[in-house]
PDB file of C-alpha atoms in Angstrom:
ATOM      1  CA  UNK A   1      25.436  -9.557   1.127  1.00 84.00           C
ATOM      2  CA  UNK A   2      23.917  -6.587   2.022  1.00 97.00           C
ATOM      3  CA  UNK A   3      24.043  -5.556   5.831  1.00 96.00           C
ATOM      4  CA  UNK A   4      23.103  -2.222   6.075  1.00 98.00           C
ATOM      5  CA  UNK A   5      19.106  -1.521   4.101  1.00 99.00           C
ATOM      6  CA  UNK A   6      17.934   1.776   4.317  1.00 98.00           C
ATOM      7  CA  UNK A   7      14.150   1.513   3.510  1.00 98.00           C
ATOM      8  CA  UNK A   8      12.711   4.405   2.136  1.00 96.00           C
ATOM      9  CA  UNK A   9       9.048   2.595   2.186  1.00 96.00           C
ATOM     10  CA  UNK A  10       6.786   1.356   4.697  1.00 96.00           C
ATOM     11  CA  UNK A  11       5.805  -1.569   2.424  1.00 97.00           C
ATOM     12  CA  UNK A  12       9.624  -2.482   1.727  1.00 98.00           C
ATOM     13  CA  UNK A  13      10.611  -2.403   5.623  1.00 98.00           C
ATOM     14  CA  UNK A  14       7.279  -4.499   6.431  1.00 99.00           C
ATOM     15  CA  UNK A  15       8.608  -7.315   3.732  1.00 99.00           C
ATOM     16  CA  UNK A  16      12.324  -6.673   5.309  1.00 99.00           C
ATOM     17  CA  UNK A  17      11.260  -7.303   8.789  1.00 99.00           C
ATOM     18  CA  UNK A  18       9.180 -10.537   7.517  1.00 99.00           C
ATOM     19  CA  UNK A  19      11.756 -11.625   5.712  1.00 99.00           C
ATOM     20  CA  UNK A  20      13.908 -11.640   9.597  1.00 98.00           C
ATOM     21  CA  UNK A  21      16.314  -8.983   8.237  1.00 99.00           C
ATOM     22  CA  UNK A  22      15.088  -6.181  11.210  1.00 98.00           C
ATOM     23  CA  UNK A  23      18.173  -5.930  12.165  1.00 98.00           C
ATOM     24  CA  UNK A  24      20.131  -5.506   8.522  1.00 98.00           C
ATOM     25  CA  UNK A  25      17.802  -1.850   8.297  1.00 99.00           C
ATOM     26  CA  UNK A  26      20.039   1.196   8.771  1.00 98.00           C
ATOM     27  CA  UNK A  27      17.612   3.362   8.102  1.00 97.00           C
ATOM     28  CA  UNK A  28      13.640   4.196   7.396  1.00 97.00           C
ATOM     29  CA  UNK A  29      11.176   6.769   6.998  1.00 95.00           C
ATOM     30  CA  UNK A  30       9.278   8.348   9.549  1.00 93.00           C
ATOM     31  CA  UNK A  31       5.436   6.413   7.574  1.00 93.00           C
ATOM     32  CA  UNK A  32       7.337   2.957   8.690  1.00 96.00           C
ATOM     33  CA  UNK A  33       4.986   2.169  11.780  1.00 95.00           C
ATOM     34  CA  UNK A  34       4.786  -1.559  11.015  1.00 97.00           C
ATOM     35  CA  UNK A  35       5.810  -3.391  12.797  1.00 98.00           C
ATOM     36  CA  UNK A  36       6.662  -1.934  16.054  1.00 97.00           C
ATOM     37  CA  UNK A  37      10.076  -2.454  16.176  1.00 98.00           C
ATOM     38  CA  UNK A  38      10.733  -0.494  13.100  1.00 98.00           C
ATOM     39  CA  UNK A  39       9.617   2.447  15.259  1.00 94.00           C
ATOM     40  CA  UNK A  40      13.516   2.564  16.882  1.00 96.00           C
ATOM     41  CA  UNK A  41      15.067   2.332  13.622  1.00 98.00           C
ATOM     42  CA  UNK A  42      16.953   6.040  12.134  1.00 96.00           C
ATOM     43  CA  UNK A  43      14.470   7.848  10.102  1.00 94.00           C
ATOM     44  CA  UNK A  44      15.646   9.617   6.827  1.00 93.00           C
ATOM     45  CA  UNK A  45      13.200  11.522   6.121  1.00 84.00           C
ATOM     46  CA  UNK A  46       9.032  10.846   5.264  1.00 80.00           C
ATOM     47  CA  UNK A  47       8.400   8.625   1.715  1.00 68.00           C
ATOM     48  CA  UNK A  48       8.738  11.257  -0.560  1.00 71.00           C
ATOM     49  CA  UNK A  49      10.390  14.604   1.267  1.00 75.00           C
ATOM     50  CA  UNK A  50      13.830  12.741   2.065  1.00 79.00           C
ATOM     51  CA  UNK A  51      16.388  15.755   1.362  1.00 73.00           C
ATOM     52  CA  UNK A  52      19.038  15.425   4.221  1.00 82.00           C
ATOM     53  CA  UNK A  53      22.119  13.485   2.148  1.00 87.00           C
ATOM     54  CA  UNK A  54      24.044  14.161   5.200  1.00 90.00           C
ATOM     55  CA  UNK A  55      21.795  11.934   7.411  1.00 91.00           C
ATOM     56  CA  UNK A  56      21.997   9.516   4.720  1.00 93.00           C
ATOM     57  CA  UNK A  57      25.679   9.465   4.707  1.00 94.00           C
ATOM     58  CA  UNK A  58      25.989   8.686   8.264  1.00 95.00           C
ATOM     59  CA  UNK A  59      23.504   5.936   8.201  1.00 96.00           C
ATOM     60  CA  UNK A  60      26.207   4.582   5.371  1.00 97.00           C
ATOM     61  CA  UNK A  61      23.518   2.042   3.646  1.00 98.00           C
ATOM     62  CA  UNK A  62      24.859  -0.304   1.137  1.00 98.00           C
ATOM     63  CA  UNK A  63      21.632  -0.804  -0.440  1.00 99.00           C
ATOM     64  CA  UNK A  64      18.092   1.370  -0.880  1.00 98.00           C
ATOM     65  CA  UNK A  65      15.441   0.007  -1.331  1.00 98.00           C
ATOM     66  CA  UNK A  66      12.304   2.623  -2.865  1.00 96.00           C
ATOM     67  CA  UNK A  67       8.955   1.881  -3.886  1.00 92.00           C
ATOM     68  CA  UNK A  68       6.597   3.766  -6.145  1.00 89.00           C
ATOM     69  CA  UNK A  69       8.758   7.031  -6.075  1.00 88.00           C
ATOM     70  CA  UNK A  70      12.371   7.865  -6.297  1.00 91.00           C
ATOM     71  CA  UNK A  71      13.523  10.772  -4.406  1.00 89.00           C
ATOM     72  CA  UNK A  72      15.640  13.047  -6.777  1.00 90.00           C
ATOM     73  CA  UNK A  73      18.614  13.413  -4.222  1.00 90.00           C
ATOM     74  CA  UNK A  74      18.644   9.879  -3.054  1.00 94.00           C
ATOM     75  CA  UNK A  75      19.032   8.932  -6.257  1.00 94.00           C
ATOM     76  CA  UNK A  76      21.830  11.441  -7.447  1.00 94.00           C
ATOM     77  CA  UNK A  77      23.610  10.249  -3.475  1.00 95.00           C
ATOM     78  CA  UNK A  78      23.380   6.462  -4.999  1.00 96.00           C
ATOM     79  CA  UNK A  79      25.087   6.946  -8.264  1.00 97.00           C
ATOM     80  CA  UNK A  80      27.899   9.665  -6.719  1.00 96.00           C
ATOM     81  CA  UNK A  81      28.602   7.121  -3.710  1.00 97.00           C
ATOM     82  CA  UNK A  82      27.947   3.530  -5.809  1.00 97.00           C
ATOM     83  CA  UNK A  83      25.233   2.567  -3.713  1.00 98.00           C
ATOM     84  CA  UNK A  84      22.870   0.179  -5.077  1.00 98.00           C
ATOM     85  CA  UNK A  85      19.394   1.590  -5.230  1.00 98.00           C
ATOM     86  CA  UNK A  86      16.061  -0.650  -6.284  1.00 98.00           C
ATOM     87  CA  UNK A  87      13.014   1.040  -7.226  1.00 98.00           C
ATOM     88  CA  UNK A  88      10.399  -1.589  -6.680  1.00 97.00           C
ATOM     89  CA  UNK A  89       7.283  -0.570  -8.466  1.00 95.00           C
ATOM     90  CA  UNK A  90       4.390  -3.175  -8.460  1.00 97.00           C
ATOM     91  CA  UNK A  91       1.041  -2.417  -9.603  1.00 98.00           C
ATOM     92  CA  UNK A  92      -1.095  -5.628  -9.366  1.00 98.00           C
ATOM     93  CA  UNK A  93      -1.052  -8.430  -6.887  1.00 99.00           C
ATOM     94  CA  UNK A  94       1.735 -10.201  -9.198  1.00 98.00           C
ATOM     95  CA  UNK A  95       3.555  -7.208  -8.907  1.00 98.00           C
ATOM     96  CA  UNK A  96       3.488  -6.712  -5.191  1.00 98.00           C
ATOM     97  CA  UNK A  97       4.574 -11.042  -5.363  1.00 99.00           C
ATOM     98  CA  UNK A  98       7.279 -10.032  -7.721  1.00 98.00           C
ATOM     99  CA  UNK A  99       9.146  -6.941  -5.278  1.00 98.00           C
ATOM    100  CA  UNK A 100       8.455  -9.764  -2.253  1.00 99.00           C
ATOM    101  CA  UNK A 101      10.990 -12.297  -4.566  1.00 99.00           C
ATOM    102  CA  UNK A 102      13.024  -9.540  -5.481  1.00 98.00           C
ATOM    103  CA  UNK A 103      13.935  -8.395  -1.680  1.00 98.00           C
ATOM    104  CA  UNK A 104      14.478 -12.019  -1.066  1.00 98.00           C
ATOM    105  CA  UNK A 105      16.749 -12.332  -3.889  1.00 98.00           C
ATOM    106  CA  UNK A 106      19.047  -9.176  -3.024  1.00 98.00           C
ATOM    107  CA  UNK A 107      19.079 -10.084   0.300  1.00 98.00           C
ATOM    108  CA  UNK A 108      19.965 -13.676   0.515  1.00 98.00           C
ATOM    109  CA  UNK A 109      16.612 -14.894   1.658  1.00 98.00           C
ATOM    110  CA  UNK A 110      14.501 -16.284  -1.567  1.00 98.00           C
ATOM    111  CA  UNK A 111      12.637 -19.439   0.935  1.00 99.00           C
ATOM    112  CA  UNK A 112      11.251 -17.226   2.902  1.00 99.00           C
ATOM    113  CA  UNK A 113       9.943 -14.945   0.028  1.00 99.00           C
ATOM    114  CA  UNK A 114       8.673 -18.064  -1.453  1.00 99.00           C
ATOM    115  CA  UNK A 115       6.974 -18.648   1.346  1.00 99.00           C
ATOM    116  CA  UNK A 116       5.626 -15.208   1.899  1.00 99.00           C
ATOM    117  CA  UNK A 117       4.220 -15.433  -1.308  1.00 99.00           C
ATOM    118  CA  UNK A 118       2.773 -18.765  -0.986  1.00 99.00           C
ATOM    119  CA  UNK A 119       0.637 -17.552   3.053  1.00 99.00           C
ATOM    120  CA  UNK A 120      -0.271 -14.382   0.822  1.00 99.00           C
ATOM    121  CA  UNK A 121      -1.842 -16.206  -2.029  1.00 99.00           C
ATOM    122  CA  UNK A 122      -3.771 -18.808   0.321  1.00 99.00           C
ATOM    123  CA  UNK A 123      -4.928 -16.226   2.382  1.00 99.00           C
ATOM    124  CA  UNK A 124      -6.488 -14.529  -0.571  1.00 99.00           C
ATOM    125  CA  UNK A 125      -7.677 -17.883  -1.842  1.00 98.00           C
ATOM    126  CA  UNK A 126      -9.490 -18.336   1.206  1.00 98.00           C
ATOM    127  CA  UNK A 127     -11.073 -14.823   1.139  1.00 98.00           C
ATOM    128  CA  UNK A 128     -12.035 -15.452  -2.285  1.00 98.00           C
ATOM    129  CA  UNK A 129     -13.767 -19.116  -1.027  1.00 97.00           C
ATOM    130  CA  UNK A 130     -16.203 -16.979   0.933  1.00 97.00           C
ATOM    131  CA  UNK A 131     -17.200 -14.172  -0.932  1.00 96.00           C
ATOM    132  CA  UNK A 132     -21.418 -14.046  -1.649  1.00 90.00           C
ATOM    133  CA  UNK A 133     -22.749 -14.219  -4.655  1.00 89.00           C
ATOM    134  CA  UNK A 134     -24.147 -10.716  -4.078  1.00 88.00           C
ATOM    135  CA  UNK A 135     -21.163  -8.268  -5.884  1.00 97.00           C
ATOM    136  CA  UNK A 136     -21.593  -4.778  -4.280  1.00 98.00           C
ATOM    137  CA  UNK A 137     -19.693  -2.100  -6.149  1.00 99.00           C
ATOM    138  CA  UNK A 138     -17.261  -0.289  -3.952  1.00 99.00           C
ATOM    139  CA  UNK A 139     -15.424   3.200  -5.111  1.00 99.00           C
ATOM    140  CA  UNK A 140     -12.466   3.185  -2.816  1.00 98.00           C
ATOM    141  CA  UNK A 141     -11.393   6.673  -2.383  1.00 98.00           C
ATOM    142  CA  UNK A 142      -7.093   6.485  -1.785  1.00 97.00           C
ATOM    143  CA  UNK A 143      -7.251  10.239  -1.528  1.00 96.00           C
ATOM    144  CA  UNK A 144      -9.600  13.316  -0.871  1.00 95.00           C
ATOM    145  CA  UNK A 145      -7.092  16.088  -2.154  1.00 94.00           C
ATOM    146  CA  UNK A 146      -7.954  16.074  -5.357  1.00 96.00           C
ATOM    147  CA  UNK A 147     -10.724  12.795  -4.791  1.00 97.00           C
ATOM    148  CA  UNK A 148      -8.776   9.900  -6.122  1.00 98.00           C
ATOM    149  CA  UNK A 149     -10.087   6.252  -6.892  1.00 99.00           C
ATOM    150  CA  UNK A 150      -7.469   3.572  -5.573  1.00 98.00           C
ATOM    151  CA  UNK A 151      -5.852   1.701  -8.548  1.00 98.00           C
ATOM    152  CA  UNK A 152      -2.980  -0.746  -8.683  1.00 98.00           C
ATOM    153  CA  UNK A 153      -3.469  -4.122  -6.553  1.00 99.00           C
ATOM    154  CA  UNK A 154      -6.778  -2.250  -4.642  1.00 99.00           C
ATOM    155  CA  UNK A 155      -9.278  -3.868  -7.527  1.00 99.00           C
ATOM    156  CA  UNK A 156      -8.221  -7.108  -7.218  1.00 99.00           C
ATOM    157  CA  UNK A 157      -8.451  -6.645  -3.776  1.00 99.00           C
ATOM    158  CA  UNK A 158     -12.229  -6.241  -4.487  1.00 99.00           C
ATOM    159  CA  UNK A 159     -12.962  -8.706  -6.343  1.00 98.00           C
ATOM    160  CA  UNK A 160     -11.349 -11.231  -4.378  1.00 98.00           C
ATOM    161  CA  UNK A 161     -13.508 -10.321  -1.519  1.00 98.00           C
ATOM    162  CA  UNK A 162     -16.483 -10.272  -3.495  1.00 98.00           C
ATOM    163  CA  UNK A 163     -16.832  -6.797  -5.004  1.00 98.00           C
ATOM    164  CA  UNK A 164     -16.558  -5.176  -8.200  1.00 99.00           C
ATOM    165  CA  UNK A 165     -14.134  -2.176  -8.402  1.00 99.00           C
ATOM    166  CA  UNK A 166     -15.118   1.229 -10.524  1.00 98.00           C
ATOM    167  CA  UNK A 167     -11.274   0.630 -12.274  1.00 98.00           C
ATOM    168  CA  UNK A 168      -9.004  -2.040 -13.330  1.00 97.00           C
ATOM    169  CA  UNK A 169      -5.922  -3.265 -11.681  1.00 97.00           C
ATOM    170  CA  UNK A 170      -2.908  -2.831 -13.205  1.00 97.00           C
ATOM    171  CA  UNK A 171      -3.026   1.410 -13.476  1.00 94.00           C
ATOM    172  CA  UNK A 172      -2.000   4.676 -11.374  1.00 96.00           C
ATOM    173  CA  UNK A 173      -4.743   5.647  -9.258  1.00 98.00           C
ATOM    174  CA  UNK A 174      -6.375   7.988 -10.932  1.00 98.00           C
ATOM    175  CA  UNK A 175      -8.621  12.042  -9.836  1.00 98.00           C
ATOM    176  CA  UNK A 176     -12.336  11.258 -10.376  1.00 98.00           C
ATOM    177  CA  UNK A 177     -15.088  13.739 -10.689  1.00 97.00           C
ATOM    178  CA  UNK A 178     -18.275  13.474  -9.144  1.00 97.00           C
ATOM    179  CA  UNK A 179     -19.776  12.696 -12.430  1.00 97.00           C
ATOM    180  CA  UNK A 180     -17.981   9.688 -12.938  1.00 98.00           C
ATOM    181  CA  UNK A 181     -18.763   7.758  -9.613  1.00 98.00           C
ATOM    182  CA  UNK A 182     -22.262   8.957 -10.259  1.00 98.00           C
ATOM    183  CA  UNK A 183     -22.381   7.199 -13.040  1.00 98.00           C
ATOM    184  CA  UNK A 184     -20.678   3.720 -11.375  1.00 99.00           C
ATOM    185  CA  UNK A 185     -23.163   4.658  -8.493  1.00 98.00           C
ATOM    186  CA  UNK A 186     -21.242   2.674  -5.844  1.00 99.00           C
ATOM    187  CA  UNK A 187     -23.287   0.256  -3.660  1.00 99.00           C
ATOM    188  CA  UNK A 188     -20.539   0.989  -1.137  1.00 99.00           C
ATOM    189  CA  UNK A 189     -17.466   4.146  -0.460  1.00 98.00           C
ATOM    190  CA  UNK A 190     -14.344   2.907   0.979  1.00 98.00           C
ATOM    191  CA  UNK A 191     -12.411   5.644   2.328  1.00 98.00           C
ATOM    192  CA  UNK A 192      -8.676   5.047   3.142  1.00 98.00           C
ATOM    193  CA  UNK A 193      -6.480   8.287   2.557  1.00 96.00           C
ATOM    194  CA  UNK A 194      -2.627   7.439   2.394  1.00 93.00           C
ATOM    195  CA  UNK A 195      -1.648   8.640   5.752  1.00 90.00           C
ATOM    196  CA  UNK A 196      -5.204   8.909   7.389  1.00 90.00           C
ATOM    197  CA  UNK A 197      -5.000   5.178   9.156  1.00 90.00           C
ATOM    198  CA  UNK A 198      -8.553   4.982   9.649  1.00 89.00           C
ATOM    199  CA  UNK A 199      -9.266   8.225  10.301  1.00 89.00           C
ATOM    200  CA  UNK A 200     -10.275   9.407   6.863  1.00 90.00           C
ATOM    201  CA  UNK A 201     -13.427  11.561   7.203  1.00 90.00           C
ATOM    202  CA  UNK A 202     -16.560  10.845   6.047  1.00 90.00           C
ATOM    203  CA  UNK A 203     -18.032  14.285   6.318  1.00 90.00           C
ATOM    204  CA  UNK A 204     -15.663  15.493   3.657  1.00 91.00           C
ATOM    205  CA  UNK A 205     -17.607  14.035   1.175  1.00 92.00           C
ATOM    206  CA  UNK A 206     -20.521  15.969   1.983  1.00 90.00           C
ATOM    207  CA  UNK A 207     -18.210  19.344   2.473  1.00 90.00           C
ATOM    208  CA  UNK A 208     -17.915  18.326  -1.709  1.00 93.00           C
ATOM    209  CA  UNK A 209     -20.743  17.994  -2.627  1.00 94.00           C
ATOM    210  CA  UNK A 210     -21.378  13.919  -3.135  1.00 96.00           C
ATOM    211  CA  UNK A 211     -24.109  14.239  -0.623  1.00 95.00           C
ATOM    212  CA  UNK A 212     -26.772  12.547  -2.958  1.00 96.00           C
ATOM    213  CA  UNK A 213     -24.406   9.612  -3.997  1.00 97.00           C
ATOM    214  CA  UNK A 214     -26.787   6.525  -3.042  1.00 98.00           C
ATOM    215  CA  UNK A 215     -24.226   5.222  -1.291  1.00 98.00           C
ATOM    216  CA  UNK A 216     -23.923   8.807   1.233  1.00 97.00           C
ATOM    217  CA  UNK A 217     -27.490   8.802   1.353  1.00 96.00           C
ATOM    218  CA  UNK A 218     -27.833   5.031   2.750  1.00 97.00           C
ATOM    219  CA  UNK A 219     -24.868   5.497   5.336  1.00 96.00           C
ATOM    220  CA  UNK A 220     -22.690   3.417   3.404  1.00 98.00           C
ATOM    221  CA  UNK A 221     -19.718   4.900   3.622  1.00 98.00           C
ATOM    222  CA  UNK A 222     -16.933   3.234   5.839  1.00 97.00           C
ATOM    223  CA  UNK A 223     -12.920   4.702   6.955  1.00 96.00           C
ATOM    224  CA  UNK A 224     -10.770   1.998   6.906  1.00 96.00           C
ATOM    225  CA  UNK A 225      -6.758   1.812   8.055  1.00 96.00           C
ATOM    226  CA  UNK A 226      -4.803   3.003   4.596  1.00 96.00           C
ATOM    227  CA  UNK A 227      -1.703   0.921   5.618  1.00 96.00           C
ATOM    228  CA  UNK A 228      -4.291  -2.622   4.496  1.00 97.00           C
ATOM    229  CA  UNK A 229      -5.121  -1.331   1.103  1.00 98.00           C
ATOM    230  CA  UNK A 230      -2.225   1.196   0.295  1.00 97.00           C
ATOM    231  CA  UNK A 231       0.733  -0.741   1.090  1.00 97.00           C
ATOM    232  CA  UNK A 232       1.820  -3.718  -1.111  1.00 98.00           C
ATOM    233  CA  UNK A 233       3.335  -5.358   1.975  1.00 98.00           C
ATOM    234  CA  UNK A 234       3.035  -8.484   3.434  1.00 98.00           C
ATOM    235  CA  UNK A 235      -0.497  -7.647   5.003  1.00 98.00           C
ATOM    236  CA  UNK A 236      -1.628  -7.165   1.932  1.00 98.00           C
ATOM    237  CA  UNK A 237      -4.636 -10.319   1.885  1.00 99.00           C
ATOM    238  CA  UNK A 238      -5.550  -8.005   4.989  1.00 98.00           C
ATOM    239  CA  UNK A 239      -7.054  -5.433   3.188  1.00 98.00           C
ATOM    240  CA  UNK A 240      -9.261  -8.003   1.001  1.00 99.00           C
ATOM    241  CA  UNK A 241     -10.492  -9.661   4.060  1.00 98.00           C
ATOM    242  CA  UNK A 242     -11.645  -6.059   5.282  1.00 98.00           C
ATOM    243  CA  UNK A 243     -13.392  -5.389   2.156  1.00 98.00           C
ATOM    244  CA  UNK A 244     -14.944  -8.384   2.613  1.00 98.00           C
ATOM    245  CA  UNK A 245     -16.014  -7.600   6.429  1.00 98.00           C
ATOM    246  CA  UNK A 246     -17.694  -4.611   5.331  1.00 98.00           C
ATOM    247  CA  UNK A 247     -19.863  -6.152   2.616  1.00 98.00           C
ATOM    248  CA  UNK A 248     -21.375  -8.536   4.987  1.00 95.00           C
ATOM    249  CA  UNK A 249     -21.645  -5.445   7.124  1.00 92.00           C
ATOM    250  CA  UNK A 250     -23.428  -3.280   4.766  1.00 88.00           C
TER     251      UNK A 250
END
């Protein structure tokens, strides 16, 4: 059994803490905001910069969990000091399902995942119930530096609320050009900028020129909190349910 987690994702400690193991976490990173309570917990470092092995040594994990990205020293700390370190990488809905199992399975609480799973998957079932027969297409923007359209889980998102996505799920996200979401000519820009919360900025898209996308031109053009859409958490049917908000909106 594993009693001392260091988290070194804000999706992993927001499955942790649902899973009732808040008090198992030795350790997270200074983007774990969710839930409160995580906001008292030792921070090793942000997601990716996490470079102080002597921090990690005193929090003395037993397991780390990762997501996405490895950090090159946390790794190399693992395998010197025999600590057990999971990557969990998901990049569809199954996926994100799969690393909620997986947490459950290292950690002794596999019911719960179960039925974490099961409130995730009715929830999107439900969101999926009411979406309009009018299908919108929405270019969600995950970042501005270089502009990148959100992959992974995000189009499924989408579609279950009753959009259609410029990508498929299932890949990286990947740097667009202008040219290319001229040509999908989105009914609909989703801004949420890993990091940003909703506080993405619209007027960056005119500082690059997209000014005379339709979608700029008709005001169409929403910020929405990152942590719904980026992070393959438990909130995840969240982020379909505010896709779904702002279609009815628009």
């Amino acid at each position: 059994m594993y009693n001392r987690i260091l988290s070194l994702a804000p999706s992993n400690t927001e499955i942790l803490f649902a899973l009732g193991l808040g008090d198992r976490i030795a350790g997270v990173t200074t983007f774990c905001d969710y839930p409160g309570a995580a906001g008292k917990i030792p921070k090793a470092g942000s997601w990716i910069h996490v470079r102080d092995m002597e921090k990690i040594r005193k929090l003395n994990p037993d397991l780390i969990l990762t997501s996405m990205y490895v950090p090159p020293a946390v790794k190399e700390w693992a395998e010197k000091n025999n600590v057990r370190l999971v990557n969990l990488f998901p990049q569809t809905l199954k996926g994100v399902y799969d690393s909620f199992m997986m947490i459950g399975v290292l950690t002794g609480t596999g019911t719960k995942a179960k039925e974490i799973v099961s409130d995730v998957k009715l929830e999107i079932g439900r969101i999926q119930e009411l979406a309009q027969r009018k299908r919108p297409k929405i270019y969600t923007e995950e970042f501005h530096r270089p502009p990148t359209v959100a992959g992974n889980w995000v189009p499924e998102l989408i579609k279950a609320a009753g959009g259609i996505p410029m990508i498929k799920e299932g890949k990286l996200s990947p740097e667009v050009t202008l040219k290319q979401v001229e040509k999908f000519d989105p009914d609909i820009i989703l801004l949420h900028w890993c990091g940003f919360h909703d506080k993405s900025k619209k007027e960056d898209l005119l500082k690059r020129g997209w000014r005379n996308l339709r979608a700029v031109k008709e005001k169409k053009v929403f910020a929405v909190d990152d942590t719904f859409l980026n992070r393959p958490g438990p909130r995840i049917w969240k982020g379909a349910r505010l896709i779904q908000d702002i279609i009815r909106k628009a």
